[in-house]
Short mmCIF file of N, CA and C in Angstrom, two decimals:
data_model
loop_
_atom_site.label_atom_id
_atom_site.label_comp_id
_atom_site.label_asym_id
_atom_site.label_seq_id
_atom_site.Cartn_x
_atom_site.Cartn_y
_atom_site.Cartn_z
N UNK C 23 0.85 -1.18 -0.03
CA UNK C 23 0.00 -0.07 0.01
C UNK C 23 0.93 1.26 0.01
N UNK C 24 2.04 1.27 0.90
CA UNK C 24 2.79 2.38 0.93
C UNK C 24 3.48 2.65 -0.43
N UNK C 25 4.01 1.64 -1.17
CA UNK C 25 4.42 1.82 -2.46
C UNK C 25 3.58 2.48 -3.46
N UNK C 26 2.30 1.95 -3.45
CA UNK C 26 1.24 2.43 -4.29
C UNK C 26 1.14 3.91 -3.95
N UNK C 27 1.02 4.56 -2.82
CA UNK C 27 0.81 5.79 -2.49
C UNK C 27 1.91 6.68 -3.01
N UNK C 28 3.14 6.13 -2.88
CA UNK C 28 4.46 6.83 -3.16
C UNK C 28 4.35 7.00 -4.71
N UNK C 29 3.99 5.95 -5.46
CA UNK C 29 3.99 5.89 -6.87
C UNK C 29 2.89 7.07 -7.47
N UNK C 30 1.75 6.98 -6.67
CA UNK C 30 0.73 7.98 -6.98
C UNK C 30 1.26 9.43 -6.79
N UNK C 31 1.92 9.68 -5.68
CA UNK C 31 2.55 10.94 -5.41
C UNK C 31 3.42 11.37 -6.49
N UNK C 32 4.21 10.41 -6.94
CA UNK C 32 5.34 10.62 -7.82
C UNK C 32 4.58 11.08 -9.28
N UNK C 33 3.74 10.30 -9.57
CA UNK C 33 2.83 10.51 -10.79
C UNK C 33 2.29 11.94 -10.78
N UNK C 34 1.69 12.42 -9.63
CA UNK C 34 1.06 13.64 -9.53
C UNK C 34 2.08 14.78 -9.73
N UNK C 35 3.33 14.50 -9.00
CA UNK C 35 4.41 15.46 -9.10
C UNK C 35 4.90 15.56 -10.61
N UNK C 36 4.92 14.46 -11.37
CA UNK C 36 5.36 14.48 -12.73
C UNK C 36 4.35 15.08 -13.56
N UNK C 37 3.10 14.98 -13.28
CA UNK C 37 1.98 15.63 -14.05
C UNK C 37 1.97 17.09 -13.89
N UNK C 38 2.34 17.45 -12.75
CA UNK C 38 2.52 18.90 -12.36
C UNK C 38 3.57 19.53 -13.16
N UNK C 39 4.68 18.96 -13.15
CA UNK C 39 5.86 19.45 -13.92
C UNK C 39 5.58 19.43 -15.35
N UNK C 40 4.90 18.41 -15.90
CA UNK C 40 4.61 18.40 -17.36
C UNK C 40 3.69 19.53 -17.79
N UNK C 41 2.67 19.82 -16.87
CA UNK C 41 1.71 20.91 -17.07
C UNK C 41 2.42 22.15 -17.12
N UNK C 42 3.39 22.41 -16.17
CA UNK C 42 4.26 23.56 -16.12
C UNK C 42 5.02 23.71 -17.26
N UNK C 43 5.71 22.76 -17.84
CA UNK C 43 6.45 22.88 -19.11
C UNK C 43 5.48 23.07 -20.26
N UNK C 44 4.35 22.52 -20.35
CA UNK C 44 3.48 22.82 -21.32
C UNK C 44 3.12 24.19 -21.32
N UNK C 45 2.87 24.76 -20.11
CA UNK C 45 2.57 26.22 -20.06
C UNK C 45 3.99 27.04 -20.47
N UNK C 46 5.00 26.55 -20.25
CA UNK C 46 6.24 27.36 -20.47
C UNK C 46 6.40 27.15 -22.05
N UNK C 47 6.10 26.09 -22.72
CA UNK C 47 6.12 26.08 -24.07
C UNK C 47 5.07 27.02 -24.85
N UNK C 48 3.93 27.06 -24.19
CA UNK C 48 2.97 27.96 -24.82
C UNK C 48 3.31 29.38 -24.64
N UNK C 49 4.05 29.90 -23.55
CA UNK C 49 4.35 31.13 -23.27
C UNK C 49 5.40 31.44 -24.33
N UNK C 50 6.38 30.56 -24.36
CA UNK C 50 7.55 30.82 -25.30
C UNK C 50 6.97 30.94 -26.70
N UNK C 51 5.96 30.12 -27.11
CA UNK C 51 5.48 30.13 -28.47
C UNK C 51 4.80 31.52 -28.80
N UNK C 52 4.01 32.04 -27.82
CA UNK C 52 3.31 33.34 -27.88
C UNK C 52 4.27 34.34 -27.90
N UNK C 53 5.37 34.35 -27.17
CA UNK C 53 6.39 35.22 -27.27
C UNK C 53 7.01 35.41 -28.50
N UNK C 54 7.48 34.22 -29.03
CA UNK C 54 8.03 34.25 -30.41
C UNK C 54 7.07 34.82 -31.54
N UNK C 55 5.81 34.42 -31.37
CA UNK C 55 4.85 35.04 -32.39
C UNK C 55 4.79 36.56 -32.11
N UNK C 56 4.78 37.09 -30.95
CA UNK C 56 4.70 38.42 -30.85
C UNK C 56 5.96 39.09 -31.32
N UNK C 57 7.05 38.43 -31.17
CA UNK C 57 8.39 39.03 -31.54
C UNK C 57 8.38 39.30 -33.04
N UNK C 58 7.81 38.34 -33.82
CA UNK C 58 7.83 38.41 -35.19
C UNK C 58 6.63 39.04 -35.76
N UNK C 59 5.80 39.45 -34.76
CA UNK C 59 4.50 40.31 -35.43
C UNK C 59 5.03 41.67 -35.91
N UNK C 60 4.34 42.11 -37.10
CA UNK C 60 4.82 43.42 -37.63
C UNK C 60 4.53 44.36 -36.68
N UNK C 61 3.50 44.42 -35.83
CA UNK C 61 3.12 45.51 -35.00
C UNK C 61 4.33 45.86 -34.00
N UNK C 62 5.15 44.95 -33.66
CA UNK C 62 6.09 45.19 -32.63
C UNK C 62 7.60 44.94 -33.25
N UNK C 63 7.59 44.65 -34.59
CA UNK C 63 8.85 44.34 -35.11
C UNK C 63 9.93 45.35 -34.88
N UNK C 64 9.48 46.54 -34.86
CA UNK C 64 10.56 47.75 -34.64
C UNK C 64 10.67 48.07 -33.25
N UNK C 65 10.11 47.43 -32.26
CA UNK C 65 10.32 47.73 -31.04
C UNK C 65 11.75 47.14 -30.57
N UNK C 66 12.52 48.20 -30.07
CA UNK C 66 13.87 47.73 -29.62
C UNK C 66 13.98 46.60 -28.66
N UNK C 67 13.07 46.58 -27.72
CA UNK C 67 13.01 45.56 -26.73
C UNK C 67 12.84 44.23 -27.26
N UNK C 68 12.08 43.95 -28.28
CA UNK C 68 11.83 42.59 -28.84
C UNK C 68 12.87 42.25 -29.73
N UNK C 69 13.72 43.19 -30.27
CA UNK C 69 14.77 42.87 -31.23
C UNK C 69 16.18 42.86 -30.43
N UNK C 70 16.12 42.89 -29.25
CA UNK C 70 17.46 42.98 -28.40
C UNK C 70 18.04 41.51 -28.63
N UNK C 71 19.45 41.43 -29.10
CA UNK C 71 20.03 40.25 -29.28
C UNK C 71 20.09 39.47 -27.97
N UNK C 72 20.21 39.97 -26.82
CA UNK C 72 20.23 39.28 -25.55
C UNK C 72 18.85 38.51 -25.42
N UNK C 73 17.84 39.20 -25.63
CA UNK C 73 16.72 38.49 -25.66
C UNK C 73 16.49 37.41 -26.55
N UNK C 74 17.00 37.49 -27.75
CA UNK C 74 17.00 36.37 -28.71
C UNK C 74 17.71 35.33 -28.15
N UNK C 75 18.87 35.41 -27.51
CA UNK C 75 19.73 34.49 -26.96
C UNK C 75 18.83 33.77 -25.91
N UNK C 76 18.13 34.61 -25.07
CA UNK C 76 17.34 34.06 -23.83
C UNK C 76 16.26 33.16 -24.45
N UNK C 77 15.65 33.47 -25.53
CA UNK C 77 14.73 32.65 -26.27
C UNK C 77 15.20 31.28 -26.48
N UNK C 78 16.41 31.28 -27.14
CA UNK C 78 16.98 30.12 -27.51
C UNK C 78 17.31 29.25 -26.23
N UNK C 79 17.69 29.83 -25.31
CA UNK C 79 18.23 29.19 -24.00
C UNK C 79 17.02 28.67 -23.34
N UNK C 80 15.92 29.42 -23.25
CA UNK C 80 14.71 28.96 -22.67
C UNK C 80 14.15 27.69 -23.30
N UNK C 81 14.19 27.66 -24.81
CA UNK C 81 13.69 26.57 -25.44
C UNK C 81 14.50 25.40 -25.17
N UNK C 82 15.82 25.45 -25.21
CA UNK C 82 16.70 24.36 -24.79
C UNK C 82 16.49 23.87 -23.36
N UNK C 83 16.25 24.67 -22.43
CA UNK C 83 16.01 24.27 -21.04
C UNK C 83 14.63 23.57 -20.94
N UNK C 84 13.61 23.97 -21.70
CA UNK C 84 12.36 23.32 -21.71
C UNK C 84 12.56 21.93 -22.16
N UNK C 85 13.33 21.74 -23.21
CA UNK C 85 13.40 20.31 -23.69
C UNK C 85 14.37 19.45 -22.74
N UNK C 86 15.37 20.11 -22.09
CA UNK C 86 16.18 19.29 -21.14
C UNK C 86 15.33 19.01 -19.82
N UNK C 87 14.44 19.89 -19.39
CA UNK C 87 13.53 19.62 -18.31
C UNK C 87 12.52 18.57 -18.72
N UNK C 88 12.13 18.57 -19.87
CA UNK C 88 11.28 17.43 -20.38
C UNK C 88 11.92 16.07 -20.28
N UNK C 89 13.12 16.06 -20.70
CA UNK C 89 13.88 14.66 -20.54
C UNK C 89 14.12 14.45 -19.14
N UNK C 90 14.54 15.34 -18.33
CA UNK C 90 14.65 15.12 -16.89
C UNK C 90 13.33 14.46 -16.28
N UNK C 91 12.30 15.04 -16.63
CA UNK C 91 11.05 14.68 -16.03
C UNK C 91 10.60 13.19 -16.49
N UNK C 92 10.96 13.01 -17.75
CA UNK C 92 10.69 11.66 -18.33
C UNK C 92 11.42 10.47 -17.47
N UNK C 93 12.69 10.87 -17.09
CA UNK C 93 13.51 9.83 -16.36
C UNK C 93 13.52 9.98 -14.98
N UNK C 94 12.66 10.98 -14.41
CA UNK C 94 12.62 11.24 -13.02
C UNK C 94 12.03 9.98 -12.20
N UNK C 95 11.09 9.17 -12.80
CA UNK C 95 10.61 8.12 -12.25
C UNK C 95 11.45 7.02 -11.74
N UNK C 96 12.61 6.88 -12.45
CA UNK C 96 13.66 6.06 -11.96
C UNK C 96 14.44 6.57 -10.69
N UNK C 97 14.50 7.98 -10.66
CA UNK C 97 15.30 8.49 -9.64
C UNK C 97 14.40 8.51 -8.24
N UNK C 98 13.07 8.55 -8.68
CA UNK C 98 12.08 8.61 -7.46
C UNK C 98 12.25 7.31 -6.57
N UNK C 99 12.82 6.28 -7.21
CA UNK C 99 12.94 4.98 -6.32
C UNK C 99 14.19 4.99 -5.48
N UNK C 100 14.95 6.00 -5.58
CA UNK C 100 16.29 6.11 -5.02
C UNK C 100 16.27 7.06 -3.74
N UNK C 101 17.29 7.04 -2.98
CA UNK C 101 17.44 8.01 -1.95
C UNK C 101 17.62 9.48 -2.19
N UNK C 102 17.92 9.68 -3.60
CA UNK C 102 18.18 10.98 -4.00
C UNK C 102 16.97 11.75 -4.47
N UNK C 103 15.85 11.00 -4.10
CA UNK C 103 14.55 11.58 -4.59
C UNK C 103 14.30 13.04 -4.16
N UNK C 104 14.52 13.51 -2.99
CA UNK C 104 14.35 14.78 -2.40
C UNK C 104 15.10 15.79 -3.10
N UNK C 105 16.47 15.46 -3.37
CA UNK C 105 17.49 16.29 -4.02
C UNK C 105 16.93 16.48 -5.48
N UNK C 106 16.42 15.44 -6.20
CA UNK C 106 16.06 15.53 -7.66
C UNK C 106 14.63 16.40 -7.55
N UNK C 107 13.89 16.23 -6.74
CA UNK C 107 12.63 16.98 -6.64
C UNK C 107 12.85 18.39 -6.64
N UNK C 108 13.86 18.86 -5.55
CA UNK C 108 14.09 20.04 -5.38
C UNK C 108 14.87 20.78 -6.55
N UNK C 109 15.71 20.12 -7.12
CA UNK C 109 16.40 20.57 -8.32
C UNK C 109 15.56 20.81 -9.57
N UNK C 110 14.61 19.92 -9.76
CA UNK C 110 13.74 20.05 -10.89
C UNK C 110 12.72 21.26 -10.50
N UNK C 111 12.25 21.42 -9.30
CA UNK C 111 11.50 22.60 -9.06
C UNK C 111 12.20 23.80 -9.04
N UNK C 112 13.53 23.82 -8.63
CA UNK C 112 14.25 25.16 -8.87
C UNK C 112 14.52 25.49 -10.39
N UNK C 113 14.73 24.40 -11.20
CA UNK C 113 15.05 24.58 -12.66
C UNK C 113 13.72 25.13 -13.28
N UNK C 114 12.53 24.65 -12.83
CA UNK C 114 11.30 25.14 -13.39
C UNK C 114 11.07 26.53 -13.02
N UNK C 115 11.37 26.90 -11.65
CA UNK C 115 11.27 28.24 -11.24
C UNK C 115 12.10 29.26 -11.95
N UNK C 116 13.34 28.73 -12.19
CA UNK C 116 14.25 29.63 -13.01
C UNK C 116 13.80 29.94 -14.43
N UNK C 117 13.19 28.86 -15.14
CA UNK C 117 12.80 28.99 -16.40
C UNK C 117 11.56 29.84 -16.46
N UNK C 118 10.66 29.85 -15.34
CA UNK C 118 9.50 30.79 -15.41
C UNK C 118 10.05 32.26 -15.13
N UNK C 119 11.08 32.28 -14.40
CA UNK C 119 11.72 33.72 -14.21
C UNK C 119 12.11 34.34 -15.55
N UNK C 120 12.81 33.49 -16.35
CA UNK C 120 13.25 33.96 -17.61
C UNK C 120 12.03 34.28 -18.55
N UNK C 121 11.00 33.58 -18.59
CA UNK C 121 9.78 33.63 -19.34
C UNK C 121 9.17 35.01 -18.85
N UNK C 122 9.20 35.30 -17.64
CA UNK C 122 8.67 36.65 -17.24
C UNK C 122 9.50 37.78 -17.70
N UNK C 123 10.78 37.70 -17.94
CA UNK C 123 11.65 38.69 -18.57
C UNK C 123 11.17 38.86 -20.00
N UNK C 124 10.94 37.69 -20.78
CA UNK C 124 10.38 37.69 -22.08
C UNK C 124 9.04 38.39 -22.17
N UNK C 125 8.10 38.19 -21.21
CA UNK C 125 6.86 38.78 -21.07
C UNK C 125 7.05 40.21 -21.02
N UNK C 126 7.90 40.64 -20.08
CA UNK C 126 8.11 42.07 -19.79
C UNK C 126 8.69 42.85 -21.12
N UNK C 127 9.50 42.14 -21.67
CA UNK C 127 10.14 42.71 -22.92
C UNK C 127 9.13 43.05 -24.00
N UNK C 128 8.00 42.16 -23.97
CA UNK C 128 7.19 42.20 -25.20
C UNK C 128 6.00 43.06 -24.78
N UNK C 129 5.99 43.51 -23.61
CA UNK C 129 4.79 44.28 -23.10
C UNK C 129 4.95 45.68 -23.54
#
């Protein structure tokens, strides 16, 4: 019974992470559309090379987190579970901080 509860909790955590990554993908997609939209094409904030680099960095980090989440089930069975949970949570929080920077630049 204990094992089933742990597995269910891990599945729920994984689902929450996947939901947040799907949200991150959608926010990044919307930002990329806005960046190329003619109405803001000449806005210096959206044509900033540093922001372009950040967009690429965020996209790569989303994919890496997706891979991490996909393999996290194996880690969940080890003693390193808490460390892994905290690390993924922190990486997702950092990702959303960078998405907020992109949102602010497009506003």
